[in-house]
Amino acid sequence: MLEVGTKAPAFSLPDQDGEMHSLEEYAGKKVVLYFYPRDNTPGCTKQACGFAELYPQFQEKGAVVVGISKDSVASHKKFEEKYGLPFTLLSDPELDVIKAYDVWKEKKNYGKVSMGVVRTTYLINENGIIEKAMDKVKTAENPSQMLELVN
């Protein structure tokens, strides 16, 4: 996990519509950047729907929510449409940004060890500096925790 107080790594990735987004375009806004393992899984869906529910309040505070996983643009599009997600989902199948933000880790599941995205959420301030970093995120609580931090 990256340290609080460090500059957030720049990125440029396609969203669920295939349009490119970079961290620079959010300069002057707080960015809730959350990394999640996979579209359409129970935990990831719960977290995404939580952010969707609170999204108007994030917007009121001048903050943006951006989700990143290694899923494809097409997978993100289906996920967005199925749950009516109002925010940007970025596709990082090459793991460039996932690794830059230090969220690609060894995971143990039922005794089996594999590499994967560790659910992590960063709050990046208006100047591109990491203000808060949370790992071992609880999917149901994370959206409201982040909204409190944005205030």
Short mmCIF file of N, CA and C in Angstrom, two decimals, residues 2-145:
data_model
loop_
_atom_site.label_atom_id
_atom_site.label_comp_id
_atom_site.label_asym_id
_atom_site.label_seq_id
_atom_site.Cartn_x
_atom_site.Cartn_y
_atom_site.Cartn_z
N LEU A 2 0.47 2.24 -0.74
CA LEU A 2 1.25 3.48 -0.80
C LEU A 2 1.04 4.30 0.46
N GLU A 3 2.05 5.10 0.79
CA GLU A 3 2.04 5.89 2.02
C GLU A 3 1.20 7.16 1.87
N VAL A 4 0.52 7.52 2.96
CA VAL A 4 -0.18 8.80 3.04
C VAL A 4 0.87 9.90 2.93
N GLY A 5 0.54 10.97 2.20
CA GLY A 5 1.47 12.09 2.02
C GLY A 5 2.32 12.00 0.77
N THR A 6 2.27 10.85 0.06
CA THR A 6 3.03 10.72 -1.17
C THR A 6 2.16 11.10 -2.37
N LYS A 7 2.83 11.44 -3.47
CA LYS A 7 2.11 11.80 -4.69
C LYS A 7 1.49 10.54 -5.29
N ALA A 8 0.23 10.62 -5.65
CA ALA A 8 -0.45 9.48 -6.27
C ALA A 8 0.13 9.24 -7.67
N PRO A 9 0.44 7.99 -8.01
CA PRO A 9 0.96 7.71 -9.35
C PRO A 9 -0.03 8.12 -10.45
N ALA A 10 0.50 8.74 -11.49
CA ALA A 10 -0.33 9.14 -12.63
C ALA A 10 -0.82 7.88 -13.35
N PHE A 11 -1.96 7.99 -14.01
CA PHE A 11 -2.46 6.86 -14.79
C PHE A 11 -3.27 7.37 -15.96
N SER A 12 -3.44 6.49 -16.94
CA SER A 12 -4.32 6.74 -18.08
C SER A 12 -4.87 5.39 -18.49
N LEU A 13 -6.18 5.20 -18.26
CA LEU A 13 -6.83 3.91 -18.52
C LEU A 13 -8.19 4.14 -19.18
N PRO A 14 -8.68 3.13 -19.92
CA PRO A 14 -10.02 3.24 -20.52
C PRO A 14 -11.12 2.94 -19.51
N ASP A 15 -12.25 3.65 -19.66
CA ASP A 15 -13.40 3.41 -18.79
C ASP A 15 -14.34 2.40 -19.43
N GLN A 16 -15.53 2.25 -18.85
CA GLN A 16 -16.51 1.26 -19.32
C GLN A 16 -17.03 1.58 -20.72
N ASP A 17 -16.79 2.81 -21.21
CA ASP A 17 -17.19 3.17 -22.58
C ASP A 17 -16.00 3.21 -23.53
N GLY A 18 -14.82 2.82 -23.03
CA GLY A 18 -13.62 2.83 -23.85
C GLY A 18 -12.93 4.19 -23.92
N GLU A 19 -13.45 5.18 -23.19
CA GLU A 19 -12.83 6.52 -23.18
C GLU A 19 -11.70 6.55 -22.16
N MET A 20 -10.61 7.22 -22.53
CA MET A 20 -9.44 7.29 -21.65
C MET A 20 -9.65 8.32 -20.54
N HIS A 21 -9.18 7.97 -19.35
CA HIS A 21 -9.20 8.87 -18.20
C HIS A 21 -7.83 8.88 -17.56
N SER A 22 -7.42 10.06 -17.08
CA SER A 22 -6.14 10.16 -16.38
C SER A 22 -6.37 10.85 -15.04
N LEU A 23 -5.44 10.65 -14.13
CA LEU A 23 -5.55 11.28 -12.81
C LEU A 23 -5.55 12.80 -12.95
N GLU A 24 -4.77 13.32 -13.91
CA GLU A 24 -4.66 14.78 -14.10
C GLU A 24 -6.00 15.46 -14.35
N GLU A 25 -6.93 14.77 -15.02
CA GLU A 25 -8.21 15.41 -15.33
C GLU A 25 -9.04 15.68 -14.08
N TYR A 26 -8.66 15.09 -12.95
CA TYR A 26 -9.38 15.31 -11.70
C TYR A 26 -8.68 16.32 -10.79
N ALA A 27 -7.66 17.00 -11.30
CA ALA A 27 -6.96 18.01 -10.50
C ALA A 27 -7.97 19.03 -9.98
N GLY A 28 -7.81 19.40 -8.71
CA GLY A 28 -8.73 20.36 -8.10
C GLY A 28 -9.92 19.70 -7.43
N LYS A 29 -10.02 18.36 -7.55
CA LYS A 29 -11.10 17.61 -6.90
C LYS A 29 -10.49 16.52 -6.03
N LYS A 30 -11.24 16.14 -5.00
CA LYS A 30 -10.84 14.97 -4.23
C LYS A 30 -11.26 13.74 -5.05
N VAL A 31 -10.40 12.72 -5.02
CA VAL A 31 -10.67 11.50 -5.78
C VAL A 31 -10.70 10.31 -4.81
N VAL A 32 -11.82 9.60 -4.81
CA VAL A 32 -11.91 8.33 -4.09
C VAL A 32 -11.57 7.27 -5.14
N LEU A 33 -10.37 6.71 -5.01
CA LEU A 33 -9.89 5.73 -5.99
C LEU A 33 -9.91 4.37 -5.31
N TYR A 34 -10.83 3.52 -5.76
CA TYR A 34 -10.91 2.21 -5.10
C TYR A 34 -10.58 1.09 -6.07
N PHE A 35 -9.78 0.17 -5.57
CA PHE A 35 -9.36 -1.00 -6.34
C PHE A 35 -10.13 -2.20 -5.83
N TYR A 36 -10.68 -2.98 -6.75
CA TYR A 36 -11.49 -4.12 -6.36
C TYR A 36 -11.14 -5.32 -7.23
N PRO A 37 -11.35 -6.55 -6.70
CA PRO A 37 -10.93 -7.74 -7.44
C PRO A 37 -11.68 -8.04 -8.73
N ARG A 38 -13.04 -7.96 -8.72
CA ARG A 38 -13.75 -8.45 -9.90
C ARG A 38 -15.18 -7.94 -10.00
N ASP A 39 -15.59 -7.58 -11.21
CA ASP A 39 -16.97 -7.19 -11.48
C ASP A 39 -17.92 -8.35 -11.15
N ASN A 40 -19.13 -7.99 -10.71
CA ASN A 40 -20.22 -8.95 -10.52
C ASN A 40 -19.96 -10.05 -9.49
N THR A 41 -19.05 -9.80 -8.55
CA THR A 41 -18.90 -10.73 -7.43
C THR A 41 -19.62 -10.10 -6.24
N PRO A 42 -20.06 -10.89 -5.26
CA PRO A 42 -20.89 -10.33 -4.18
C PRO A 42 -20.29 -9.12 -3.46
N GLY A 43 -19.03 -9.24 -3.02
CA GLY A 43 -18.41 -8.14 -2.28
C GLY A 43 -18.20 -6.91 -3.15
N CYS A 44 -17.73 -7.11 -4.36
CA CYS A 44 -17.47 -5.99 -5.26
C CYS A 44 -18.77 -5.28 -5.65
N THR A 45 -19.83 -6.07 -5.81
CA THR A 45 -21.14 -5.49 -6.14
C THR A 45 -21.66 -4.67 -4.96
N LYS A 46 -21.52 -5.20 -3.75
CA LYS A 46 -21.98 -4.49 -2.55
C LYS A 46 -21.25 -3.15 -2.42
N GLN A 47 -19.93 -3.17 -2.64
CA GLN A 47 -19.13 -1.95 -2.53
C GLN A 47 -19.53 -0.95 -3.62
N ALA A 48 -19.64 -1.41 -4.86
CA ALA A 48 -19.99 -0.52 -5.98
C ALA A 48 -21.37 0.09 -5.78
N CYS A 49 -22.34 -0.72 -5.35
CA CYS A 49 -23.70 -0.21 -5.14
C CYS A 49 -23.73 0.79 -3.97
N GLY A 50 -22.89 0.58 -2.97
CA GLY A 50 -22.77 1.53 -1.87
C GLY A 50 -22.26 2.87 -2.36
N PHE A 51 -21.23 2.85 -3.21
CA PHE A 51 -20.72 4.11 -3.78
C PHE A 51 -21.77 4.75 -4.67
N ALA A 52 -22.52 3.93 -5.42
CA ALA A 52 -23.57 4.46 -6.30
C ALA A 52 -24.65 5.18 -5.50
N GLU A 53 -25.04 4.56 -4.38
CA GLU A 53 -26.09 5.13 -3.53
C GLU A 53 -25.67 6.49 -2.96
N LEU A 54 -24.40 6.61 -2.58
CA LEU A 54 -23.90 7.84 -1.96
C LEU A 54 -23.31 8.83 -2.98
N TYR A 55 -23.30 8.44 -4.25
CA TYR A 55 -22.63 9.25 -5.27
C TYR A 55 -23.09 10.71 -5.31
N PRO A 56 -24.40 11.00 -5.20
CA PRO A 56 -24.82 12.42 -5.20
C PRO A 56 -24.16 13.22 -4.08
N GLN A 57 -23.96 12.58 -2.91
CA GLN A 57 -23.32 13.28 -1.79
C GLN A 57 -21.83 13.51 -2.06
N PHE A 58 -21.18 12.54 -2.73
CA PHE A 58 -19.78 12.76 -3.11
C PHE A 58 -19.70 13.95 -4.07
N GLN A 59 -20.63 14.00 -5.03
CA GLN A 59 -20.64 15.10 -6.01
C GLN A 59 -20.86 16.44 -5.32
N GLU A 60 -21.76 16.48 -4.34
CA GLU A 60 -22.01 17.72 -3.59
C GLU A 60 -20.74 18.24 -2.94
N LYS A 61 -19.89 17.31 -2.53
CA LYS A 61 -18.63 17.68 -1.85
C LYS A 61 -17.51 17.95 -2.87
N GLY A 62 -17.83 17.86 -4.15
CA GLY A 62 -16.82 18.11 -5.19
C GLY A 62 -15.83 16.96 -5.35
N ALA A 63 -16.26 15.76 -4.97
CA ALA A 63 -15.38 14.59 -5.07
C ALA A 63 -15.85 13.67 -6.20
N VAL A 64 -14.92 12.91 -6.75
CA VAL A 64 -15.25 11.92 -7.76
C VAL A 64 -14.91 10.53 -7.22
N VAL A 65 -15.65 9.53 -7.68
CA VAL A 65 -15.40 8.14 -7.32
C VAL A 65 -14.95 7.42 -8.58
N VAL A 66 -13.84 6.69 -8.47
CA VAL A 66 -13.31 5.93 -9.60
C VAL A 66 -12.95 4.53 -9.10
N GLY A 67 -13.50 3.52 -9.77
CA GLY A 67 -13.17 2.13 -9.44
C GLY A 67 -12.22 1.57 -10.48
N ILE A 68 -11.26 0.75 -10.03
CA ILE A 68 -10.31 0.13 -10.96
C ILE A 68 -10.22 -1.37 -10.64
N SER A 69 -10.31 -2.18 -11.70
CA SER A 69 -10.02 -3.61 -11.58
C SER A 69 -9.35 -4.06 -12.87
N LYS A 70 -8.95 -5.33 -12.89
CA LYS A 70 -8.30 -5.84 -14.10
C LYS A 70 -9.31 -6.35 -15.12
N ASP A 71 -10.60 -6.21 -14.81
CA ASP A 71 -11.64 -6.64 -15.75
C ASP A 71 -11.59 -5.82 -17.04
N SER A 72 -12.16 -6.38 -18.10
CA SER A 72 -12.16 -5.72 -19.41
C SER A 72 -13.16 -4.56 -19.44
N VAL A 73 -13.02 -3.72 -20.45
CA VAL A 73 -13.96 -2.62 -20.69
C VAL A 73 -15.37 -3.19 -20.83
N ALA A 74 -15.53 -4.28 -21.59
CA ALA A 74 -16.84 -4.89 -21.81
C ALA A 74 -17.45 -5.40 -20.49
N SER A 75 -16.63 -6.00 -19.64
CA SER A 75 -17.10 -6.48 -18.35
C SER A 75 -17.58 -5.30 -17.49
N HIS A 76 -16.79 -4.21 -17.49
CA HIS A 76 -17.17 -3.00 -16.74
C HIS A 76 -18.50 -2.44 -17.25
N LYS A 77 -18.70 -2.45 -18.57
CA LYS A 77 -19.93 -1.92 -19.16
C LYS A 77 -21.14 -2.72 -18.67
N LYS A 78 -21.02 -4.04 -18.68
CA LYS A 78 -22.11 -4.89 -18.19
C LYS A 78 -22.39 -4.64 -16.71
N PHE A 79 -21.32 -4.50 -15.92
CA PHE A 79 -21.42 -4.25 -14.48
C PHE A 79 -22.13 -2.91 -14.24
N GLU A 80 -21.71 -1.87 -14.98
CA GLU A 80 -22.31 -0.54 -14.86
C GLU A 80 -23.81 -0.60 -15.20
N GLU A 81 -24.15 -1.24 -16.30
CA GLU A 81 -25.55 -1.29 -16.75
C GLU A 81 -26.42 -2.13 -15.81
N LYS A 82 -25.90 -3.24 -15.34
CA LYS A 82 -26.67 -4.13 -14.47
C LYS A 82 -27.06 -3.44 -13.17
N TYR A 83 -26.16 -2.60 -12.62
CA TYR A 83 -26.41 -1.99 -11.32
C TYR A 83 -26.62 -0.47 -11.39
N GLY A 84 -26.64 0.10 -12.58
CA GLY A 84 -26.86 1.54 -12.72
C GLY A 84 -25.78 2.37 -12.05
N LEU A 85 -24.53 1.97 -12.22
CA LEU A 85 -23.43 2.67 -11.55
C LEU A 85 -23.16 4.02 -12.23
N PRO A 86 -23.19 5.12 -11.45
CA PRO A 86 -23.06 6.46 -12.03
C PRO A 86 -21.63 6.99 -12.11
N PHE A 87 -20.65 6.17 -11.74
CA PHE A 87 -19.27 6.66 -11.70
C PHE A 87 -18.39 5.87 -12.67
N THR A 88 -17.16 6.30 -12.79
CA THR A 88 -16.20 5.74 -13.74
C THR A 88 -15.59 4.45 -13.22
N LEU A 89 -15.56 3.44 -14.09
CA LEU A 89 -14.86 2.18 -13.81
C LEU A 89 -13.74 2.07 -14.83
N LEU A 90 -12.52 1.93 -14.35
CA LEU A 90 -11.38 1.85 -15.26
C LEU A 90 -10.86 0.42 -15.37
N SER A 91 -10.46 0.07 -16.58
CA SER A 91 -9.99 -1.27 -16.89
C SER A 91 -8.46 -1.29 -16.94
N ASP A 92 -7.84 -2.17 -16.15
CA ASP A 92 -6.38 -2.28 -16.09
C ASP A 92 -5.94 -3.74 -16.23
N PRO A 93 -6.22 -4.35 -17.41
CA PRO A 93 -5.87 -5.76 -17.58
C PRO A 93 -4.37 -6.03 -17.56
N GLU A 94 -3.56 -5.01 -17.87
CA GLU A 94 -2.10 -5.18 -17.86
C GLU A 94 -1.52 -5.02 -16.45
N LEU A 95 -2.37 -4.60 -15.50
CA LEU A 95 -2.00 -4.43 -14.08
C LEU A 95 -1.01 -3.29 -13.83
N ASP A 96 -0.82 -2.40 -14.81
CA ASP A 96 0.16 -1.31 -14.63
C ASP A 96 -0.20 -0.41 -13.46
N VAL A 97 -1.44 0.04 -13.41
CA VAL A 97 -1.87 0.96 -12.35
C VAL A 97 -2.07 0.19 -11.05
N ILE A 98 -2.63 -1.00 -11.15
CA ILE A 98 -2.82 -1.85 -9.97
C ILE A 98 -1.49 -2.07 -9.25
N LYS A 99 -0.43 -2.33 -10.01
CA LYS A 99 0.90 -2.52 -9.40
C LYS A 99 1.49 -1.20 -8.92
N ALA A 100 1.27 -0.11 -9.66
CA ALA A 100 1.79 1.20 -9.26
C ALA A 100 1.21 1.63 -7.91
N TYR A 101 -0.03 1.25 -7.65
CA TYR A 101 -0.68 1.59 -6.37
C TYR A 101 -0.48 0.49 -5.31
N ASP A 102 0.36 -0.50 -5.63
CA ASP A 102 0.76 -1.55 -4.69
C ASP A 102 -0.42 -2.33 -4.12
N VAL A 103 -1.36 -2.72 -5.00
CA VAL A 103 -2.51 -3.51 -4.54
C VAL A 103 -2.55 -4.91 -5.17
N TRP A 104 -1.50 -5.29 -5.91
CA TRP A 104 -1.40 -6.64 -6.48
C TRP A 104 -0.56 -7.45 -5.49
N LYS A 105 -1.22 -8.37 -4.80
CA LYS A 105 -0.55 -9.08 -3.70
C LYS A 105 -0.88 -10.56 -3.73
N GLU A 106 -0.10 -11.29 -2.94
CA GLU A 106 -0.38 -12.70 -2.74
C GLU A 106 -1.60 -12.80 -1.82
N LYS A 107 -2.55 -13.64 -2.22
CA LYS A 107 -3.76 -13.84 -1.43
C LYS A 107 -3.92 -15.32 -1.13
N LYS A 108 -4.50 -15.59 0.03
CA LYS A 108 -4.80 -16.98 0.40
C LYS A 108 -6.31 -17.13 0.45
N ASN A 109 -6.81 -18.13 -0.25
CA ASN A 109 -8.24 -18.40 -0.26
C ASN A 109 -8.43 -19.90 -0.08
N TYR A 110 -9.02 -20.29 1.04
CA TYR A 110 -9.22 -21.71 1.34
C TYR A 110 -7.91 -22.49 1.21
N GLY A 111 -6.83 -21.89 1.72
CA GLY A 111 -5.53 -22.56 1.71
C GLY A 111 -4.78 -22.48 0.39
N LYS A 112 -5.43 -21.97 -0.65
CA LYS A 112 -4.79 -21.85 -1.96
C LYS A 112 -4.18 -20.46 -2.08
N VAL A 113 -2.93 -20.39 -2.52
CA VAL A 113 -2.25 -19.11 -2.66
C VAL A 113 -2.26 -18.67 -4.12
N SER A 114 -2.65 -17.42 -4.36
CA SER A 114 -2.64 -16.89 -5.72
C SER A 114 -2.38 -15.39 -5.66
N MET A 115 -2.10 -14.80 -6.79
CA MET A 115 -1.90 -13.35 -6.86
C MET A 115 -3.23 -12.71 -7.25
N GLY A 116 -3.52 -11.55 -6.67
CA GLY A 116 -4.76 -10.87 -7.00
C GLY A 116 -4.78 -9.45 -6.43
N VAL A 117 -5.85 -8.74 -6.77
CA VAL A 117 -6.05 -7.38 -6.27
C VAL A 117 -6.54 -7.46 -4.83
N VAL A 118 -5.85 -6.78 -3.94
CA VAL A 118 -6.29 -6.66 -2.56
C VAL A 118 -7.16 -5.40 -2.50
N ARG A 119 -8.40 -5.57 -2.06
CA ARG A 119 -9.35 -4.45 -2.01
C ARG A 119 -8.76 -3.31 -1.19
N THR A 120 -8.53 -2.18 -1.86
CA THR A 120 -7.87 -1.03 -1.24
C THR A 120 -8.53 0.25 -1.75
N THR A 121 -8.69 1.23 -0.87
CA THR A 121 -9.27 2.51 -1.28
C THR A 121 -8.34 3.64 -0.87
N TYR A 122 -8.08 4.53 -1.81
CA TYR A 122 -7.26 5.71 -1.57
C TYR A 122 -8.11 6.97 -1.69
N LEU A 123 -7.84 7.93 -0.82
CA LEU A 123 -8.42 9.27 -0.97
C LEU A 123 -7.27 10.17 -1.40
N ILE A 124 -7.42 10.74 -2.59
CA ILE A 124 -6.39 11.60 -3.18
C ILE A 124 -6.91 13.03 -3.13
N ASN A 125 -6.10 13.95 -2.62
CA ASN A 125 -6.58 15.33 -2.49
C ASN A 125 -6.50 16.10 -3.80
N GLU A 126 -6.92 17.36 -3.75
CA GLU A 126 -7.02 18.20 -4.95
C GLU A 126 -5.67 18.41 -5.65
N ASN A 127 -4.57 18.19 -4.92
CA ASN A 127 -3.23 18.38 -5.48
C ASN A 127 -2.56 17.06 -5.87
N GLY A 128 -3.32 15.96 -5.86
CA GLY A 128 -2.76 14.68 -6.28
C GLY A 128 -1.96 13.96 -5.21
N ILE A 129 -2.14 14.34 -3.95
CA ILE A 129 -1.43 13.71 -2.84
C ILE A 129 -2.37 12.73 -2.12
N ILE A 130 -1.85 11.57 -1.77
CA ILE A 130 -2.65 10.57 -1.05
C ILE A 130 -2.91 11.08 0.37
N GLU A 131 -4.19 11.25 0.68
CA GLU A 131 -4.61 11.78 1.97
C GLU A 131 -4.97 10.65 2.94
N LYS A 132 -5.49 9.54 2.40
CA LYS A 132 -5.87 8.40 3.22
C LYS A 132 -5.71 7.14 2.39
N ALA A 133 -5.26 6.06 3.03
CA ALA A 133 -5.11 4.78 2.35
C ALA A 133 -5.70 3.71 3.26
N MET A 134 -6.63 2.93 2.71
CA MET A 134 -7.29 1.88 3.50
C MET A 134 -7.17 0.55 2.77
N ASP A 135 -6.60 -0.44 3.47
CA ASP A 135 -6.61 -1.79 2.91
C ASP A 135 -7.50 -2.66 3.78
N LYS A 136 -7.66 -3.91 3.42
CA LYS A 136 -8.58 -4.81 4.12
C LYS A 136 -9.95 -4.15 4.32
N VAL A 137 -10.40 -3.53 3.24
CA VAL A 137 -11.64 -2.75 3.24
C VAL A 137 -12.85 -3.66 3.43
N LYS A 138 -13.79 -3.24 4.24
CA LYS A 138 -15.08 -3.93 4.40
C LYS A 138 -16.04 -3.33 3.36
N THR A 139 -16.54 -4.16 2.46
CA THR A 139 -17.29 -3.67 1.30
C THR A 139 -18.52 -2.85 1.67
N ALA A 140 -19.25 -3.26 2.69
CA ALA A 140 -20.49 -2.56 3.05
C ALA A 140 -20.21 -1.22 3.71
N GLU A 141 -19.09 -1.11 4.43
CA GLU A 141 -18.79 0.11 5.20
C GLU A 141 -17.96 1.13 4.43
N ASN A 142 -17.20 0.68 3.44
CA ASN A 142 -16.23 1.54 2.77
C ASN A 142 -16.82 2.81 2.14
N PRO A 143 -17.94 2.74 1.41
CA PRO A 143 -18.46 3.98 0.81
C PRO A 143 -18.79 5.06 1.85
N SER A 144 -19.45 4.70 2.96
CA SER A 144 -19.79 5.72 3.96
C SER A 144 -18.54 6.21 4.69
N GLN A 145 -17.56 5.32 4.92
CA GLN A 145 -16.30 5.76 5.53
C GLN A 145 -15.63 6.81 4.65
#
